[in-house]
Tab-separated table of C-alpha atoms in Angstrom:
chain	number	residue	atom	x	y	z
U	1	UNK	CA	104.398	59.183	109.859
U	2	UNK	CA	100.497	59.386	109.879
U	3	UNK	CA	98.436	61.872	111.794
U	4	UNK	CA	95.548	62.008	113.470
U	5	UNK	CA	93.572	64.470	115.500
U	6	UNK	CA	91.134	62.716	118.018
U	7	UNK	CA	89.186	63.731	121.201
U	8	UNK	CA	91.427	64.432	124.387
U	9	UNK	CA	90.040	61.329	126.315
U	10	UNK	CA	90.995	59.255	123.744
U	11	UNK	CA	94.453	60.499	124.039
U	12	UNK	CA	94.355	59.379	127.822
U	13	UNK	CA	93.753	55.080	127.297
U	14	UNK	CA	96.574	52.635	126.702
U	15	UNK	CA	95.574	50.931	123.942
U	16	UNK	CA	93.223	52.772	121.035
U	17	UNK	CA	90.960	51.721	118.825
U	18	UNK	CA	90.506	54.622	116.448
U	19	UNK	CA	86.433	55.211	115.246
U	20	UNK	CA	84.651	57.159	112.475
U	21	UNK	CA	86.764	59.231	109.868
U	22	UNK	CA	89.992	58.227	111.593
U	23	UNK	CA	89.690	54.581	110.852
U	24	UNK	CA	88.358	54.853	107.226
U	25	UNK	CA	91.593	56.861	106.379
U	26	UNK	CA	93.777	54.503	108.586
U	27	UNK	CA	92.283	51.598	106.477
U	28	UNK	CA	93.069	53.879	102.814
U	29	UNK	CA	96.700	54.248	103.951
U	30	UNK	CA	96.856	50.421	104.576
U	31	UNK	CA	98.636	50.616	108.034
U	32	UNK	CA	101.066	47.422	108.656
U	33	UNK	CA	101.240	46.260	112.401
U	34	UNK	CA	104.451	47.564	113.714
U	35	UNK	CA	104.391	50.789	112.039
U	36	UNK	CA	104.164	54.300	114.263
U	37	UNK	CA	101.157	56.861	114.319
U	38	UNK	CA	101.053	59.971	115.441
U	39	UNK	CA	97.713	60.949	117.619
U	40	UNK	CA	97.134	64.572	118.234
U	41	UNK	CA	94.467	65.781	120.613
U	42	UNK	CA	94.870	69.232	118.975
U	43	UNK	CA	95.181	70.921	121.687
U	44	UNK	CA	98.776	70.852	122.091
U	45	UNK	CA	99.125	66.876	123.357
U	46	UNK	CA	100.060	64.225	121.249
U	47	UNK	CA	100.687	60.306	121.495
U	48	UNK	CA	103.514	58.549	119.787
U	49	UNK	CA	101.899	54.687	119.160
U	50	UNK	CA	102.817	51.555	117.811
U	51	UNK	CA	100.061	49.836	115.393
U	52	UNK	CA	99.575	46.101	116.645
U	53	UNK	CA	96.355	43.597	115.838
U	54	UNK	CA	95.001	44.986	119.322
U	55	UNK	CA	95.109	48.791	118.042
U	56	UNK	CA	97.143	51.465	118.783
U	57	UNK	CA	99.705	50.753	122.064
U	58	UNK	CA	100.747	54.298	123.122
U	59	UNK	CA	104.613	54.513	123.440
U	60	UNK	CA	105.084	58.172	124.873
U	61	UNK	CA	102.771	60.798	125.559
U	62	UNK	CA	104.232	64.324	125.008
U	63	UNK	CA	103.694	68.149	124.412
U	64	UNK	CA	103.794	68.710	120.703
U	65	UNK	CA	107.235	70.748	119.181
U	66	UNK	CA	105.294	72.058	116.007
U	67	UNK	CA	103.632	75.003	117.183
U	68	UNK	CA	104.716	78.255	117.228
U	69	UNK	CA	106.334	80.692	120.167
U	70	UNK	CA	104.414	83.307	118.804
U	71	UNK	CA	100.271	83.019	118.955
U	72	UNK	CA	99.115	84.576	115.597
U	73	UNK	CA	95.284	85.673	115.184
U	74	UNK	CA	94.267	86.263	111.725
U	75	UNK	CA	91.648	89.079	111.920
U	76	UNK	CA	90.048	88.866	108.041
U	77	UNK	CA	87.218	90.313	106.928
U	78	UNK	CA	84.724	88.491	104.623
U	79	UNK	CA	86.033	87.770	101.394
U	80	UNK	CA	83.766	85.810	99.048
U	81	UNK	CA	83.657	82.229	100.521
U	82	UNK	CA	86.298	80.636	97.921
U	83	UNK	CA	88.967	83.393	99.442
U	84	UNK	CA	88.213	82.526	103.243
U	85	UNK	CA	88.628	78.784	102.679
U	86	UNK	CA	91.638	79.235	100.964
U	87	UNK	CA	92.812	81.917	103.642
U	88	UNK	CA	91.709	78.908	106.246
U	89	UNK	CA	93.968	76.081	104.380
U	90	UNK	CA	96.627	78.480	104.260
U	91	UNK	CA	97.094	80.459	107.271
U	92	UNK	CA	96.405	77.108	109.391
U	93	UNK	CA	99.652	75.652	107.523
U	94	UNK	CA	101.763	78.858	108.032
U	95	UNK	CA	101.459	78.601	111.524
U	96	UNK	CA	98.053	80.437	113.150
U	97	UNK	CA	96.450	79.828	115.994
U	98	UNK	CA	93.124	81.396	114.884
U	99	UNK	CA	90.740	82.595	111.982
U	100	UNK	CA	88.713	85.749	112.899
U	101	UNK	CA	85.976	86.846	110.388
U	102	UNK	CA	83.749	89.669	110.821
U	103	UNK	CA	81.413	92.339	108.521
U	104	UNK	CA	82.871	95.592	107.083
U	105	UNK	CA	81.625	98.668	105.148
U	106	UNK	CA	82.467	97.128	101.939
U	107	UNK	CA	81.729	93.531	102.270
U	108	UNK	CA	80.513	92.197	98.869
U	109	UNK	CA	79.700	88.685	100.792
U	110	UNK	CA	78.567	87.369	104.050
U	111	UNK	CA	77.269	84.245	105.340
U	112	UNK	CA	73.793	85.059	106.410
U	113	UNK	CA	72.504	83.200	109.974
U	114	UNK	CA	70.776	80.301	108.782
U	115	UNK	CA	73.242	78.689	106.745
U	116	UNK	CA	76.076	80.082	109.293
U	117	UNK	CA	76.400	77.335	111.330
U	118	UNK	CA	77.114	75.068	108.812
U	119	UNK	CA	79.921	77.145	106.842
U	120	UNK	CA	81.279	77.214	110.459
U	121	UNK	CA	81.696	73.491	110.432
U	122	UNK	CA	82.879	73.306	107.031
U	123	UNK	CA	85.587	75.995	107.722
U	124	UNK	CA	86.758	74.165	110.814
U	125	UNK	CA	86.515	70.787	108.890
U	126	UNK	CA	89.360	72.659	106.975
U	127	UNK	CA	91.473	73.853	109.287
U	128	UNK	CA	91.200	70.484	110.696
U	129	UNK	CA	92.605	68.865	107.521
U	130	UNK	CA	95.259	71.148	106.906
U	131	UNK	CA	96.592	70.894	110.827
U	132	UNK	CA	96.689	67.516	109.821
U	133	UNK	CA	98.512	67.553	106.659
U	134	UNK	CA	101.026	70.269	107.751
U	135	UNK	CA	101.814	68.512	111.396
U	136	UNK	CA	100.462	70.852	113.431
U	137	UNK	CA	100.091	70.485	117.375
U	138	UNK	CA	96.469	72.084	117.577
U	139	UNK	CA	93.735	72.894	114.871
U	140	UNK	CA	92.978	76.240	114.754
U	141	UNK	CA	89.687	77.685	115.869
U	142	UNK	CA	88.002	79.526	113.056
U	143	UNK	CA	85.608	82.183	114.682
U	144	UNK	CA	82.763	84.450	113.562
U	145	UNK	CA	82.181	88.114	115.021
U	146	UNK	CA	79.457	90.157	114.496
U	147	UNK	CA	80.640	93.833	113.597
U	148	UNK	CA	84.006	94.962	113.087
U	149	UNK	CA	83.706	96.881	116.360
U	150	UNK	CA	83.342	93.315	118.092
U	151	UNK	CA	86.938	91.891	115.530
U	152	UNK	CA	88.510	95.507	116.651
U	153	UNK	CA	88.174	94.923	120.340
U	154	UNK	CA	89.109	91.572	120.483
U	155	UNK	CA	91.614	91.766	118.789
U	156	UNK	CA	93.482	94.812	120.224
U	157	UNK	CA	94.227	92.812	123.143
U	158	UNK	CA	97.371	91.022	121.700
U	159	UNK	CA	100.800	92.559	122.331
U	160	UNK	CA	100.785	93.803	118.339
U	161	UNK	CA	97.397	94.408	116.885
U	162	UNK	CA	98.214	95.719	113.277
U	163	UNK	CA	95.411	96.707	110.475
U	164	UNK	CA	96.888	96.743	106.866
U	165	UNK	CA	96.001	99.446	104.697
U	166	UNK	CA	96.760	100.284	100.719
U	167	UNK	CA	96.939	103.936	101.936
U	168	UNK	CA	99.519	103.542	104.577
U	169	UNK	CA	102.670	104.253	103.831
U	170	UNK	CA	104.766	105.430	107.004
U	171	UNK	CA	104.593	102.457	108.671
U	172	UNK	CA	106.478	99.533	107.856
U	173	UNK	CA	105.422	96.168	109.743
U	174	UNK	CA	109.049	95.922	110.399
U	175	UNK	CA	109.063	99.060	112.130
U	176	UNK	CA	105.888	97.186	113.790
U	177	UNK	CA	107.473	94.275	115.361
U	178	UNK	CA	110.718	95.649	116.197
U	179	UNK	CA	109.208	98.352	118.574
U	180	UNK	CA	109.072	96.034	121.719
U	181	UNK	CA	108.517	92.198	121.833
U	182	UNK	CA	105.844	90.358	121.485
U	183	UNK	CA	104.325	86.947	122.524
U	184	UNK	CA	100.735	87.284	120.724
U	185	UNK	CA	99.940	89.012	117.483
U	186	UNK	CA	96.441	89.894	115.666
U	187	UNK	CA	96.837	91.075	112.045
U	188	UNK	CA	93.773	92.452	110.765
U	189	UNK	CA	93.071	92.758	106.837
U	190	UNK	CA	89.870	93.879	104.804
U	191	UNK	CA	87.691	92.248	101.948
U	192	UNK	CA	87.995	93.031	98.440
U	193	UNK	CA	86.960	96.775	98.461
U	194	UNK	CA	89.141	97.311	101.319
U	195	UNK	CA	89.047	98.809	104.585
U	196	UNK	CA	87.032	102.563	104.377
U	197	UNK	CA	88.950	105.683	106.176
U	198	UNK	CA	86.645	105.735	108.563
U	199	UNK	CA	86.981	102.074	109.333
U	200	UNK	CA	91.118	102.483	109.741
U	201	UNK	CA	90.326	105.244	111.731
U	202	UNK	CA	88.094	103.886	114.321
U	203	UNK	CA	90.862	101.007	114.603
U	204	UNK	CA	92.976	103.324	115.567
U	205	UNK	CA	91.002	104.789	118.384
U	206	UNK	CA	90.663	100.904	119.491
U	207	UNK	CA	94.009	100.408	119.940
U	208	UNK	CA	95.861	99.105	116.031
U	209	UNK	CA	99.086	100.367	114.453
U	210	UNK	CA	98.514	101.092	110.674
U	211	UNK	CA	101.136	99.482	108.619
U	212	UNK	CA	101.681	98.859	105.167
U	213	UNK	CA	102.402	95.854	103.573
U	214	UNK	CA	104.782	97.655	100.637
U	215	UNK	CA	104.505	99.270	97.109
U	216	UNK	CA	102.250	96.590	95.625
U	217	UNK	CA	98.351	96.285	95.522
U	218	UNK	CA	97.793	92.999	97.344
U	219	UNK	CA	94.719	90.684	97.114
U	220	UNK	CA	92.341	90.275	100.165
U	221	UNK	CA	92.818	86.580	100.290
U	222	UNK	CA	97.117	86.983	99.835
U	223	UNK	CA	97.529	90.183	102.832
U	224	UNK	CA	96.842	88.384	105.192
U	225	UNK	CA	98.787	85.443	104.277
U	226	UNK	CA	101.878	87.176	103.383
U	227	UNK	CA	101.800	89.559	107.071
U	228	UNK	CA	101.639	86.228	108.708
U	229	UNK	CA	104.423	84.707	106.691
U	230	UNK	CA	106.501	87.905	107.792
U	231	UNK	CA	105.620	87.738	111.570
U	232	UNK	CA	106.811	84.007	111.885
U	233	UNK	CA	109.916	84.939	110.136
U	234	UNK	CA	110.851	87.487	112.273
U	235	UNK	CA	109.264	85.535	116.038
U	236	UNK	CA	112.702	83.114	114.534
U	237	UNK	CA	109.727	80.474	113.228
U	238	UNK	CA	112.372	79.955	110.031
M	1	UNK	CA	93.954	104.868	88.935
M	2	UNK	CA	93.431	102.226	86.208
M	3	UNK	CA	96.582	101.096	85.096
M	4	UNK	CA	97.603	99.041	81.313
M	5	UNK	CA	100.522	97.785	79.980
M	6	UNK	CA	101.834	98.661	76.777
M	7	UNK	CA	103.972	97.660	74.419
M	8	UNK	CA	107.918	99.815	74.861
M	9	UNK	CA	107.141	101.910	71.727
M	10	UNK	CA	103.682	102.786	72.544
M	11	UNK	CA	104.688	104.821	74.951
M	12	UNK	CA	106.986	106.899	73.772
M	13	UNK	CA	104.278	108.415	71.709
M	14	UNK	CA	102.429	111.748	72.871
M	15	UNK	CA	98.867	110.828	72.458
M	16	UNK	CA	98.384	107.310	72.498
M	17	UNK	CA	95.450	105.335	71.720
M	18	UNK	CA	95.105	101.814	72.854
M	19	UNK	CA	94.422	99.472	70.876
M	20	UNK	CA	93.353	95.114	71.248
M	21	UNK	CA	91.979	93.664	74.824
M	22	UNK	CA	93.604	97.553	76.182
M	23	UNK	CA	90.385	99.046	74.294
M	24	UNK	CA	87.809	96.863	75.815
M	25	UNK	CA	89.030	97.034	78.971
M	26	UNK	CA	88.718	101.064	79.060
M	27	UNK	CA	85.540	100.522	77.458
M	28	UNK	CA	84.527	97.980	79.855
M	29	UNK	CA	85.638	101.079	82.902
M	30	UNK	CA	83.497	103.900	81.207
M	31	UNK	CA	86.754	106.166	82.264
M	32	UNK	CA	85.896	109.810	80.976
M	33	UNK	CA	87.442	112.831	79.460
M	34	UNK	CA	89.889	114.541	82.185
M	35	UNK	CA	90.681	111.069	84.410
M	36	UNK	CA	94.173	110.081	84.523
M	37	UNK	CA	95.247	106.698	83.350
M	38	UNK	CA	98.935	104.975	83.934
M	39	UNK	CA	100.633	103.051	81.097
M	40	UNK	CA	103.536	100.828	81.901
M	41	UNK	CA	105.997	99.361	79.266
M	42	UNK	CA	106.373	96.169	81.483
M	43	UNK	CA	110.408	97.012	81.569
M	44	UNK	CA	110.059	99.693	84.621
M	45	UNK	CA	108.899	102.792	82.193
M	46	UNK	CA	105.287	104.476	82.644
M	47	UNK	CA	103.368	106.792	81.539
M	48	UNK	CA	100.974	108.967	83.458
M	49	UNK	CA	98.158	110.211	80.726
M	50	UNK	CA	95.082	111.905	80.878
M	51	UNK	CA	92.319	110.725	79.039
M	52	UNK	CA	91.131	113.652	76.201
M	53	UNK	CA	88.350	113.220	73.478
M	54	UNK	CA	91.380	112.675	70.909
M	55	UNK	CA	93.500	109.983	73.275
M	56	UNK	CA	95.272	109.698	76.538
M	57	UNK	CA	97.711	112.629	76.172
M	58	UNK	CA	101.027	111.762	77.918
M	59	UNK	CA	101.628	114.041	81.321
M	60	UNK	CA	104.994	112.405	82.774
M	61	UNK	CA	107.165	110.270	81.514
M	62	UNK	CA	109.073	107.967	84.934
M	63	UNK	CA	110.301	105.062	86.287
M	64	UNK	CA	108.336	102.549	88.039
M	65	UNK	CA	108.418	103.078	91.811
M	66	UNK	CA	106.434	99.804	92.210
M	67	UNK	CA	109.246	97.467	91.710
M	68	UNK	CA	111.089	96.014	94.636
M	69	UNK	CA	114.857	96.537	94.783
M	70	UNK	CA	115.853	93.174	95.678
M	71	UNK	CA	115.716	91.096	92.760
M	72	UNK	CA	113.740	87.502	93.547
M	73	UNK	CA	113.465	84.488	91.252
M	74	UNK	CA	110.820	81.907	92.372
M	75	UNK	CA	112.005	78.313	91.117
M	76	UNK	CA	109.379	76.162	91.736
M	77	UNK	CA	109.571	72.737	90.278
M	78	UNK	CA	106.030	71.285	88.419
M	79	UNK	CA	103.187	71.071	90.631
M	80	UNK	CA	100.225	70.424	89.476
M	81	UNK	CA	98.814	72.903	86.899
M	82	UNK	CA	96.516	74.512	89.035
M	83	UNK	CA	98.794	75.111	92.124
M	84	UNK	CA	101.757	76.488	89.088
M	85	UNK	CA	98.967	79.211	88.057
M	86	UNK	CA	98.280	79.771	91.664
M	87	UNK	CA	102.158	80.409	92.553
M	88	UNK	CA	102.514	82.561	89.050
M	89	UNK	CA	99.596	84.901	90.244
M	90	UNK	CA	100.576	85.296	94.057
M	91	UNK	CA	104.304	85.708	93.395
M	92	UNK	CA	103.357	88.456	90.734
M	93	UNK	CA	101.514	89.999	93.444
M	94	UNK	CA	104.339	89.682	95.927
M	95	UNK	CA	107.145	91.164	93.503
M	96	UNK	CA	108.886	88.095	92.507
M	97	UNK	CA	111.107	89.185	89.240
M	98	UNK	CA	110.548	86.218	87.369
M	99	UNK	CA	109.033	82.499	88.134
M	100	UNK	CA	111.156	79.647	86.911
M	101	UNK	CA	109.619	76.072	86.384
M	102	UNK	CA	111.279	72.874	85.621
M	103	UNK	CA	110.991	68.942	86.225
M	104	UNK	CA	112.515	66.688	89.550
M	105	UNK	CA	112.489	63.566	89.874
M	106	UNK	CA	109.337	63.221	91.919
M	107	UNK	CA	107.150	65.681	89.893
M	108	UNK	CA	103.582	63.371	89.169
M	109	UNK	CA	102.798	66.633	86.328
M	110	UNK	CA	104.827	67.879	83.742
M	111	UNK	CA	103.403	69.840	80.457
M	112	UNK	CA	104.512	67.832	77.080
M	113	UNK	CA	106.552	69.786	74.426
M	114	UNK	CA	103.613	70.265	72.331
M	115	UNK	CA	101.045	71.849	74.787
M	116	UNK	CA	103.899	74.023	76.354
M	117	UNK	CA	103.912	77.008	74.236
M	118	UNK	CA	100.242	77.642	74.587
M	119	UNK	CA	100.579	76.699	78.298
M	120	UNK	CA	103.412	79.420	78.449
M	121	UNK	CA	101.120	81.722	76.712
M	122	UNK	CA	98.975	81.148	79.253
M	123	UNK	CA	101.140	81.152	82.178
M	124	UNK	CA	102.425	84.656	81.004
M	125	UNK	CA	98.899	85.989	80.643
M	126	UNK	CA	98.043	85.074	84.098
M	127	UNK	CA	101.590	87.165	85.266
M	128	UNK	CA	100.594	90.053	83.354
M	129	UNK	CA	96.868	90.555	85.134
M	130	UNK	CA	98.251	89.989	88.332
M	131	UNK	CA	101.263	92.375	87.827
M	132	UNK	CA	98.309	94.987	86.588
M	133	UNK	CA	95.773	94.636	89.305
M	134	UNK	CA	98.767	95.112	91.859
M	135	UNK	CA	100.614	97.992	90.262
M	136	UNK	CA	104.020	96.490	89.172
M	137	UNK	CA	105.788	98.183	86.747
M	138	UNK	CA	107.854	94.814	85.236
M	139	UNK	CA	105.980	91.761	84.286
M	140	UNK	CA	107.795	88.915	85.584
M	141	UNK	CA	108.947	86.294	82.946
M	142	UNK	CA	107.558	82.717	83.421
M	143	UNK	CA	110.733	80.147	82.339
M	144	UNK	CA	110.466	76.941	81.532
M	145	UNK	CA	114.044	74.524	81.911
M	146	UNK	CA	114.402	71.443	80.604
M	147	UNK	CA	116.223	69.702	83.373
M	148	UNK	CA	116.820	70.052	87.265
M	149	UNK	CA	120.661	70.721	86.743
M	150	UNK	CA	119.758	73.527	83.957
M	151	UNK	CA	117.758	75.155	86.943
M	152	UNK	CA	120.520	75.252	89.716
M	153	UNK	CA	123.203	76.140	87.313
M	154	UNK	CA	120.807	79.356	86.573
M	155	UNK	CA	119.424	79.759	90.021
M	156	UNK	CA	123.150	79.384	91.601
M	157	UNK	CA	124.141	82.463	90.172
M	158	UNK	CA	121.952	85.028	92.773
M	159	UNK	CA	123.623	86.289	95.938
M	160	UNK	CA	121.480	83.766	97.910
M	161	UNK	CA	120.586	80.603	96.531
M	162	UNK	CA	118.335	78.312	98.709
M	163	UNK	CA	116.914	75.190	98.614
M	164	UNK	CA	113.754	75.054	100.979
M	165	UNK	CA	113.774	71.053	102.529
M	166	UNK	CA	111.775	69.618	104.926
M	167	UNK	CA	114.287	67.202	106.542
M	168	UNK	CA	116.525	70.726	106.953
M	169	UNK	CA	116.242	71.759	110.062
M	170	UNK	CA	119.523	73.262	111.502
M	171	UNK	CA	119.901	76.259	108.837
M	172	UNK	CA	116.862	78.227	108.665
M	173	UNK	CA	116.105	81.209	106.629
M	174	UNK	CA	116.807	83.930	108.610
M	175	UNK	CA	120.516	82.237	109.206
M	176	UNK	CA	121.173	82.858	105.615
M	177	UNK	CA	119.938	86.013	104.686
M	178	UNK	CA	121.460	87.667	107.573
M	179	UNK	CA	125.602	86.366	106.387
M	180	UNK	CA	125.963	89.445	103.779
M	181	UNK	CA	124.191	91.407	102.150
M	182	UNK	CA	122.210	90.374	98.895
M	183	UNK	CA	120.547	91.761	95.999
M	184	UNK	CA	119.446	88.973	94.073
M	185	UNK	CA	118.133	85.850	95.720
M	186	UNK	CA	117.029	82.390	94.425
M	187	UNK	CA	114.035	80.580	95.834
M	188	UNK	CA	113.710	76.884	95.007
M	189	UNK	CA	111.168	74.188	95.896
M	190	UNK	CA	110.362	70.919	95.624
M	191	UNK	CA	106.843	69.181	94.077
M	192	UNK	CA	104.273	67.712	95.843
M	193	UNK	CA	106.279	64.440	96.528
M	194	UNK	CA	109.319	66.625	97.608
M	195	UNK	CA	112.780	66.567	96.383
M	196	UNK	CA	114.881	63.287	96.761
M	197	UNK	CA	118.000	63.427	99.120
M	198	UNK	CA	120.365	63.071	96.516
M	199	UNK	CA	118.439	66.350	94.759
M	200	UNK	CA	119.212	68.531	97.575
M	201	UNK	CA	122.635	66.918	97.682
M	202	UNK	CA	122.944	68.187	94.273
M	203	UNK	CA	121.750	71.555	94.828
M	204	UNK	CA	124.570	71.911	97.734
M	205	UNK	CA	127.231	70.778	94.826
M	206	UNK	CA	125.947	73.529	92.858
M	207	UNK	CA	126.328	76.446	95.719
M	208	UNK	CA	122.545	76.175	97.255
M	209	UNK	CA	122.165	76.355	100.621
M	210	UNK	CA	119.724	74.120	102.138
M	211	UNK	CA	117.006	75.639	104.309
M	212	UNK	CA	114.284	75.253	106.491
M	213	UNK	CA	110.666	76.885	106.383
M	214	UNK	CA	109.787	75.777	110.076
M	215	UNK	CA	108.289	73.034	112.332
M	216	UNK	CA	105.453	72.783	109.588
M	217	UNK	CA	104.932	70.958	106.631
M	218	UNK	CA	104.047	73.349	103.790
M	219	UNK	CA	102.398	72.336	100.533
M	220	UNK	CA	104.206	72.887	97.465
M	221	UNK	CA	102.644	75.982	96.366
M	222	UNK	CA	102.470	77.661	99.741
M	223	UNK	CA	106.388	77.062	100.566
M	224	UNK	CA	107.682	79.441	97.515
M	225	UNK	CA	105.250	82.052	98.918
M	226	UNK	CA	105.888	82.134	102.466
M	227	UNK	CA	109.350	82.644	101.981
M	228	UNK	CA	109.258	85.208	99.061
M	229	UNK	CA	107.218	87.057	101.762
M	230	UNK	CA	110.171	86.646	104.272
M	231	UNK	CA	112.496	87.969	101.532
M	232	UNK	CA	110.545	91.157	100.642
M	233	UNK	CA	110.003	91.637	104.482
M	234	UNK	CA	113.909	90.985	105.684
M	235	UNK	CA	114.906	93.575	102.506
M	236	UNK	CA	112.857	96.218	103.949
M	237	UNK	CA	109.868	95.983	101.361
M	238	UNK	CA	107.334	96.910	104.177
């Protein structure tokens, strides 16, 4: 069934008459009358409808059953721009409910102010597509912090806040997860230099559980993606 | 530590000197007299050597502690050439023991016979500098099959074979890694376009069981990944 993500007052009328982007791809997929769309508000809410020559006639309104138990921040922090759109697509099909980026030590690439706010919209523009194309219930908001202290105490707020390090290797995330439960989860993962001790150590202090990822060297733009592939697989996701 | 791999009877010298794209790439590193270098056979053997003004002398002979101990095949019908090098480089990274790649009914890409041994070539070249830059101590084979039944005759054999479907949604992965223990395990997935019903029915003839990956849709070259990164996870790999 198609999918589309529009604004939350549209969601709200009888009989819809969808605008812009929405009805340029509506026309590509060439739509007969009679067949069902999906309307997501991407917020959680969606609208089962019926395509007719008057426009869409709503059928049921209804909470949508593709999200996740388990709220999953992804705390990464910038990787050349390539990596962070991929880690976007990605993590917004696996299941996330947010992108966190933020500066570190060893940074080889960040988005300097001017041009920020429109890699912003581009990286939401994204996430938007792949909600879209994986059926998810809400598009994920992609956020930029200013300093890691900023992405540190944000995100030690969930019920797990876990930092992935190359030199860690008591910690399992398995040992991680299985020490309480959890309902909300930041995983935080550095750029392509890595994290510096210091760095790992002032997370600490803030509140994150070191934990390695296993024996093998991963790449900045596959941690992340692989931790949160692990934490939906054990919140029972699959 | 920089890290090459060698050919079995290159190591097994005392004072080895490397020879080919090896050479360059120390070159390239400017490594000095006294540093320590690790050469791996590919098989699970490496050497730790020290680099001296007459070669790197050999220090310690040992096996690989890289390697996972569960033993996982990635069979990933044709995408798309760019997603195939995609899944050969990630699932390198993530420990995968070999990547297996063979036609389905719905596949829109598949190499001809005469471009496949140089795309093989290629394939395996991609394998071996992922396997390098994340410390593996095997380089996983990249197979091609002929046919769809030639891959779940192979792929049956492993303590867990499963088939990854979207219209699965009663059996999900957890449910079958946690009935016995395992120390091989099959992964297969469809193309873009999916696998056709009477695919999966086939793969449940052939002792596959049938899967699901969640309330999401996942692409084609994210599905193999997310649940090789359950696998390592559930056997303890971090």
């Amino acid at each position: 069934m198609a999918r589309f993500f529009v604004e939350p007052e549209v969601l709200r009328q009888d009989v819809i008459q969808l605008g812009g982007e929405n009805a340029q791809h509506m026309k590509v997929l060439r739509l007969k009358n009679g067949e069902e769309v999906l309307l997501c508000d991407g917020q959680g809410r969606e609208a089962l409808c019926v395509l007719t020559e008057n426009g869409l006639v709503v059928k049921e309104r209804r909470e949508s059953a593709s999200e996740a138990a388990v709220r999953v921040s992804v705390y990464l922090s910038f990787p050349k721009a390539d990596k962070l759109e991929h880690v976007i697509q990605k993590a917004t099909e696996l299941g996330a409910a947010e992108i966190v980026t933020f500066p570190s030590a060893r940074c080889v690439s960040r988005p300097d102010e001017k041009s920020l706010q429109k890699k912003l919209e581009r990286w939401q523009k994204i996430a938007q597509s792949a909600a879209e194309q994986s059926g998810r219930g809400i598009i994920p908001d992609i956020l930029v912090l200013p300093s890691f202290g900023e992405a540190l105490k944000r995100g030690a707020q969930a019920d797990k806040a876990l930092l992935f390090y190359e030199n860690e290797q008591a910690t399992t995330l398995k040992m991680a997860l299985s020490s309480g439960s959890y309902q909300t989860v930041s995983l935080l993962t550095g750029p392509e230099g890595g994290l510096e001790e210091a760095e790992v150590h002032e997370a600490r202090e803030a509140g994150f559980q070191i934990c390695t990822l296993g024996k093998r060297i991963l790449r900045c733009e596959t941690a992340p993606l692989c931790a949160l592939s692990a934490v939906m697989y054990d919140a029972g996701e699959f």
